[in-house]
Short mmCIF file of C-alpha atoms and ligand atoms in Angstrom, two decimals:
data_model
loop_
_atom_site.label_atom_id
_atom_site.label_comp_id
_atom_site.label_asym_id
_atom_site.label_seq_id
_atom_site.Cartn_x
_atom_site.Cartn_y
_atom_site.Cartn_z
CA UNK A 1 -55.94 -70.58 71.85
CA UNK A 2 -52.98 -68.48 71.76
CA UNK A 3 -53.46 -64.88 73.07
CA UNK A 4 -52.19 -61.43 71.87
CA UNK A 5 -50.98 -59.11 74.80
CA UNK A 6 -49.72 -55.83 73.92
CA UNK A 7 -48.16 -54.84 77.83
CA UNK A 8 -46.53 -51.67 78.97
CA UNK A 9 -43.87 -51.49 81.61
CA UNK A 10 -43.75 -48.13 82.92
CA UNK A 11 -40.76 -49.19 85.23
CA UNK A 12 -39.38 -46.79 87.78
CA UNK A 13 -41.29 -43.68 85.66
CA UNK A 14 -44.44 -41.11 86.77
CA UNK A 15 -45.17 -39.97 90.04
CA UNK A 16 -49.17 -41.35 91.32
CA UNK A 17 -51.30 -38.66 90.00
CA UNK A 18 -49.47 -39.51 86.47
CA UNK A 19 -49.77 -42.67 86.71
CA UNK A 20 -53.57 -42.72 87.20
CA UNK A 21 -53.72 -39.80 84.30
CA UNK A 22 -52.01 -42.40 82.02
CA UNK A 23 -53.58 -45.48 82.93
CA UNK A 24 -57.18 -43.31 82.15
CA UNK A 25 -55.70 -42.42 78.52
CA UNK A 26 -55.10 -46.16 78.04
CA UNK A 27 -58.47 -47.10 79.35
CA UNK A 28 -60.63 -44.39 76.96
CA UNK A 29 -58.53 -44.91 74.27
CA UNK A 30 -58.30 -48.75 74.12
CA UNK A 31 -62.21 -48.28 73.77
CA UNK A 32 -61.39 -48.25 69.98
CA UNK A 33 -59.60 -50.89 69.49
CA UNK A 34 -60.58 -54.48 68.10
CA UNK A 35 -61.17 -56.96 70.81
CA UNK A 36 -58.48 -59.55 69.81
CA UNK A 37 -55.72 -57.88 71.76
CA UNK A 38 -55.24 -58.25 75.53
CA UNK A 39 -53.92 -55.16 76.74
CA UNK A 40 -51.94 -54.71 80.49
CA UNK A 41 -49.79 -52.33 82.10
CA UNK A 42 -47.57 -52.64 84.92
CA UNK A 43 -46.90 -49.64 87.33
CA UNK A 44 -44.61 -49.65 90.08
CA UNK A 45 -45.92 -50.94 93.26
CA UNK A 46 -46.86 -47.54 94.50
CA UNK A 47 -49.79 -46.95 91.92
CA UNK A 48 -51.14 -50.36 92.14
CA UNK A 49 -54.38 -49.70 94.31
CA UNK A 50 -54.93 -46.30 92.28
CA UNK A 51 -54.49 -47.59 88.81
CA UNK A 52 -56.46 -50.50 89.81
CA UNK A 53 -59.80 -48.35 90.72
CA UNK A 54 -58.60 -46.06 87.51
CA UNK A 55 -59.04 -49.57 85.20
CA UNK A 56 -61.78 -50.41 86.60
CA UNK A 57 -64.32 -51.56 84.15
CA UNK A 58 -62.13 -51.73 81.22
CA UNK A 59 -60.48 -54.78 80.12
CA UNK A 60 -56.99 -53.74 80.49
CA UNK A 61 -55.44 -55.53 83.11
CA UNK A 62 -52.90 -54.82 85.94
CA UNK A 63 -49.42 -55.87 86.70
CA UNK A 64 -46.66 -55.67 89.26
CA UNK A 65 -42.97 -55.28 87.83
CA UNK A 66 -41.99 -57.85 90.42
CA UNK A 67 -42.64 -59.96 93.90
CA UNK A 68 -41.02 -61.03 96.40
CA UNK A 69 -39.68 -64.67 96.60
CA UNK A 70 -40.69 -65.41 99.96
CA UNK A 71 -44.57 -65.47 100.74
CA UNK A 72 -44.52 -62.87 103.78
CA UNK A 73 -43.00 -61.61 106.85
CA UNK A 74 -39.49 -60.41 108.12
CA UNK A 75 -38.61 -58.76 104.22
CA UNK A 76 -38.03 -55.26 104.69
CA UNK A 77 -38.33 -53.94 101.82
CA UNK A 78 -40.11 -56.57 99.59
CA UNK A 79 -44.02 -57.08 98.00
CA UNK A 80 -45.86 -60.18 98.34
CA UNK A 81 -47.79 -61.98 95.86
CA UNK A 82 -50.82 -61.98 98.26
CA UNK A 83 -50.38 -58.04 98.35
CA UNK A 84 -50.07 -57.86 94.60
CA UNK A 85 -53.60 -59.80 94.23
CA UNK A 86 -55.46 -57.65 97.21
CA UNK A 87 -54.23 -54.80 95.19
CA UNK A 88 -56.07 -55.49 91.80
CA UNK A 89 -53.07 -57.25 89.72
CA UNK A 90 -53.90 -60.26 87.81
CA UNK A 91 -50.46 -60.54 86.40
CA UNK A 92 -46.61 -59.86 87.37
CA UNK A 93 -43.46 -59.27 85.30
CA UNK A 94 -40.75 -61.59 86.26
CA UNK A 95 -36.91 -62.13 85.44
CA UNK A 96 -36.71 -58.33 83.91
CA UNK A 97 -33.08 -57.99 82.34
CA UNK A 98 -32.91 -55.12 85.02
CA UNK A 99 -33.99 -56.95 87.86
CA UNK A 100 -30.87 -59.74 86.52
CA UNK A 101 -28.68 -56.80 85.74
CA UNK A 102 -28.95 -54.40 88.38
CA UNK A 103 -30.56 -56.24 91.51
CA UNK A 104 -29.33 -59.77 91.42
CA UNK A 105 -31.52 -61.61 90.07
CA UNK A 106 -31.23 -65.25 89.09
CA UNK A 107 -32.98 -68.38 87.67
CA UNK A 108 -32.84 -70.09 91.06
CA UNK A 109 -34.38 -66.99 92.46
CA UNK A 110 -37.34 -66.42 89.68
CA UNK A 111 -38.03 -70.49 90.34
CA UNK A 112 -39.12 -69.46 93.60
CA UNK A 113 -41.14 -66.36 92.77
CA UNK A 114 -42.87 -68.11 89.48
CA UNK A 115 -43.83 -70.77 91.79
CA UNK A 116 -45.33 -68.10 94.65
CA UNK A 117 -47.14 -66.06 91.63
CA UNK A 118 -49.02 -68.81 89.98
CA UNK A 119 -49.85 -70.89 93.32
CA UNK A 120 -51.22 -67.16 94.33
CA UNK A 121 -53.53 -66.85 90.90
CA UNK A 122 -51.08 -64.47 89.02
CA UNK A 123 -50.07 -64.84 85.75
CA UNK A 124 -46.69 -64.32 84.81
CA UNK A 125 -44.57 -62.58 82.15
CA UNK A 126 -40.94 -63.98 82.23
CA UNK A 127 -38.26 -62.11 80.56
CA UNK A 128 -35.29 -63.79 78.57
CA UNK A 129 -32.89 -61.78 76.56
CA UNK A 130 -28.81 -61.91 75.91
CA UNK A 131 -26.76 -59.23 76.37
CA UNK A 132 -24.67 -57.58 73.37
CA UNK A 133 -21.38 -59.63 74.82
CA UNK A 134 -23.42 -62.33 73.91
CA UNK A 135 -25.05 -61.94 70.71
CA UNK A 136 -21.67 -60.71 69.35
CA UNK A 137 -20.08 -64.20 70.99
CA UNK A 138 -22.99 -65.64 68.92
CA UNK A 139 -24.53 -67.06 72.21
CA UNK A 140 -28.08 -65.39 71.49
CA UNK A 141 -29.97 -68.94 71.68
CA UNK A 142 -27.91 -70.91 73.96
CA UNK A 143 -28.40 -67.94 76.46
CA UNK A 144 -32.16 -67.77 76.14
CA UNK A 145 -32.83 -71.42 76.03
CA UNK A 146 -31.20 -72.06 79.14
CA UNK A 147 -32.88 -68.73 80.65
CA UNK A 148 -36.10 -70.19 79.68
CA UNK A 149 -34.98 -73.76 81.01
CA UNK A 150 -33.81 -72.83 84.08
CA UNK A 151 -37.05 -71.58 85.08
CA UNK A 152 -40.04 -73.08 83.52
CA UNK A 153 -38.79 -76.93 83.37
CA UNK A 154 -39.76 -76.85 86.81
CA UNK A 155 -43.07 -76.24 86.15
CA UNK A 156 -46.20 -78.34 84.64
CA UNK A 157 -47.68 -78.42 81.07
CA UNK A 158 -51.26 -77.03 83.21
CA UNK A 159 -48.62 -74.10 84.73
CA UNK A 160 -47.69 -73.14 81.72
CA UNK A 161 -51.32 -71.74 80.29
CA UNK A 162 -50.63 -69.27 83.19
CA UNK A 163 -47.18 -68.07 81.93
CA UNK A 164 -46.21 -65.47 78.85
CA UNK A 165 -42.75 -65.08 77.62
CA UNK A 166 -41.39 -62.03 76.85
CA UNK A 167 -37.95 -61.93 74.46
CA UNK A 168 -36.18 -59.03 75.18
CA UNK A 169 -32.67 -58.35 73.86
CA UNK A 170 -31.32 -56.59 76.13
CA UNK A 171 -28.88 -54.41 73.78
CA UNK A 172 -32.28 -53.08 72.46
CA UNK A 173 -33.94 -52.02 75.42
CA UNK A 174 -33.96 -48.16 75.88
CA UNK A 175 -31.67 -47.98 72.93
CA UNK A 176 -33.54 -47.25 70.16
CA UNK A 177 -31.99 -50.12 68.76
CA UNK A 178 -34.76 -53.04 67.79
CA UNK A 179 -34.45 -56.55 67.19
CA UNK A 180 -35.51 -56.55 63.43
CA UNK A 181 -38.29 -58.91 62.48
CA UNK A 182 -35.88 -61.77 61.52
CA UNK A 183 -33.88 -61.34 64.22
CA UNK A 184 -36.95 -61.57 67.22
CA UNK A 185 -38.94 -64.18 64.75
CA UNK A 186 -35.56 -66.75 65.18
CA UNK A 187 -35.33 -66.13 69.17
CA UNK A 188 -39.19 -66.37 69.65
CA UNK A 189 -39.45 -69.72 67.89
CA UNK A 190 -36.47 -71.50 69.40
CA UNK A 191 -37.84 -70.05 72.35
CA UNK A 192 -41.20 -72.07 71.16
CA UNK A 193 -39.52 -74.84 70.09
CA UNK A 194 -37.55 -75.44 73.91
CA UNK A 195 -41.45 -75.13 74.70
CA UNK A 196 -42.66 -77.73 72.91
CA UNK A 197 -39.49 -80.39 73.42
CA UNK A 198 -40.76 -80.09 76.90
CA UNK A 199 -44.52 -79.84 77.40
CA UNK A 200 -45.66 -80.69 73.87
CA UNK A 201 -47.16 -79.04 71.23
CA UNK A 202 -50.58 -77.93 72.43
CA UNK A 203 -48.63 -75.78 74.89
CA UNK A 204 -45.96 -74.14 72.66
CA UNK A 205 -49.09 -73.70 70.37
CA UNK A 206 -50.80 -72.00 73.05
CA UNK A 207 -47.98 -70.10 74.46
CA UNK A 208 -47.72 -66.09 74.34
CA UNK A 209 -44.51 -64.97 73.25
CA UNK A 210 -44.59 -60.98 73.78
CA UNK A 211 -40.78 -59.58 71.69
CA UNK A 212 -39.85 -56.20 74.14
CA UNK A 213 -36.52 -53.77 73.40
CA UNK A 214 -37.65 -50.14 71.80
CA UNK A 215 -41.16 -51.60 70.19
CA UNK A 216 -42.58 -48.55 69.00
CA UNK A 217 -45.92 -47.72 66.35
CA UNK A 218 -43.23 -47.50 63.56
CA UNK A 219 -41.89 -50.72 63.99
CA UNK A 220 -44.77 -52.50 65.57
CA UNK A 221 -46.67 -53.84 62.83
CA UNK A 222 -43.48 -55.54 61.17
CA UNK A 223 -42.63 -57.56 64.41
CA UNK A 224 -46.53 -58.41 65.11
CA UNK A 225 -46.72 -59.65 61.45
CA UNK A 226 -44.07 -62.70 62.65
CA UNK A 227 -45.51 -66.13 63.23
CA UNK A 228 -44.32 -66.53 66.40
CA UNK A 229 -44.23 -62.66 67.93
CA UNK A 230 -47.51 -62.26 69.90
CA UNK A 231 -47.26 -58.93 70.98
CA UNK A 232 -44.87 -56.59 72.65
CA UNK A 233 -43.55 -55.87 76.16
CA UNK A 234 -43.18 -51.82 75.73
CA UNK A 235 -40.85 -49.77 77.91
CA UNK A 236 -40.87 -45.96 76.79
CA UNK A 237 -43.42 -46.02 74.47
CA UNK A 238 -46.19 -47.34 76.99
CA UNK A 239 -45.52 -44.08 78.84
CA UNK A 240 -47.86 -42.11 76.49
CA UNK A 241 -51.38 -43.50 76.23
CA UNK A 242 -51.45 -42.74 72.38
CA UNK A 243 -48.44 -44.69 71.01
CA UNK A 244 -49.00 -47.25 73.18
CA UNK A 245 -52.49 -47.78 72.21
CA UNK A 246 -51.10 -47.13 68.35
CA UNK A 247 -48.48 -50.53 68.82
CA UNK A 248 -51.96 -52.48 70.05
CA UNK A 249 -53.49 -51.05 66.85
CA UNK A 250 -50.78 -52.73 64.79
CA UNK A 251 -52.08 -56.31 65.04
P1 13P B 1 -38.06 -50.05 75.83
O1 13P B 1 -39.33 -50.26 75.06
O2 13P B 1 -37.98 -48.72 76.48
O3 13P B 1 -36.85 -50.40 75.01
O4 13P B 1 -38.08 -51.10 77.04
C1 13P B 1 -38.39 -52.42 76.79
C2 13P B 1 -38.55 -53.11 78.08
O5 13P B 1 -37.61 -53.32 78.81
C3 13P B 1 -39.91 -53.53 78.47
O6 13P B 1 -39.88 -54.32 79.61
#
């Protein structure tokens, strides 16, 4: 059965006390909504021990941003998957645009920490997304096929139930600019479709394929409403409890 996940990336935003403040909001009001959607949110690694004990008893679960791709030791610097789990988080987001863009980031790389995540019990949200070079050079699919490729061919059809997708146009992200419905719906099933060539159809079928770039309560219920867009990674809008809950309510 395919899930809906409605997950909020508060990237490199609110200091601990907010965090916990927010992650409360989401928790008392995600109380109202319907069961069907699977709600997360992923603090930076700071807040992960606090927002875990703030969740607590809720069904909204907890993610890192990232992991290391080495399993422990000599990393200054780095968070291990083990770490990520002792802390509460039953997910990580992978393969951000920012983490490509800004910290070198690359397919070989996220092979390694996929592999770490799921061996370690995490489930994984893997981002894809061209840049605007490359949807005006009309590479938009080729880019996020191979993206998608690159990483999970070297994984198995059982792997898979552990891993969500997340499509995320990177010229839309913290631009105001969205993806409109037609535009995500054609990524998200080609994205399905390079699924099911692989690992058949029971697993495309089943796979979650979250659309993320300036998803907001006005636009929400549009993209949701698309056969093949199963919820939304949220950047700026998952920073206040209320909208965020609102793009949940959209479904
Ligand atoms: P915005 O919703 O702020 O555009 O960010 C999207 C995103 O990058 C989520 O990971």
């Amino acid at each position: 059965m395919r899930k809906y996940i409605v997950a909020g990336n508060w990237k490199m935003n609110t200091t601990v006390p907010q965090g916990v403040e927010l992650a409360k909001a989401v928790v008392e009001k995600a109380k109202e909504l319907p069961a069907n959607v699977e709600l997360v949110v992923a603090p930076p690694f700071t807040h992960l021990v606090s927002v875990a004990e703030a969740l607590k008893g809720s069904k909204v679960a907890l993610s890192a941003q990232n992991c290391a791709d080495k399993e422990k030791g000599a990393y200054t610097g780095e968070v291990a998957v083990d770490m990520l789990v002792s802390a509460g988080c039953t997910y990580t987001i992978l393969g951000h645009s920012e983490r490509r863009q800004y910290y070198g980031e690359t397919d070989a790389k996220l092979v390694d920490k996929v592999r770490l995540a799921l061996a370690a019990g995490l489930k994984v949200i893997l981002c894809v997304g061209e840049n605007l070079d490359e949807r005006e050079a009309g590479r938009h699919f080729d880019v996020v096929k191979e993206q998608t490729e690159n990483v999970l061919f070297h994984f198995t059809a059982e792997e898979m139930a552990s891993i969500v997708i997340a499509y995320e146009p990177v010229w839309a992200i913290g631009t105001g600019k969205t993806a409109t419905a037609a535009q995500a719906e054609e990524i998200h099933a080609c994205i399905r479709n390079v699924i099911e060539g692989k690992f058949g159809k029971k697993v495309a079928d089943d796979l979650t394929i979250l659309y993320g770039g300036s998803c907001k309560p006005s636009n929400a219920k549009e993209l949701f409403a698309e056969p093949d867009i199963d919820g939304g990674l949220i950047g700026g809008a998952a920073l206040k409890a209320e909208d965020f809950i609102a793009i949940a309510a959209s479904f």
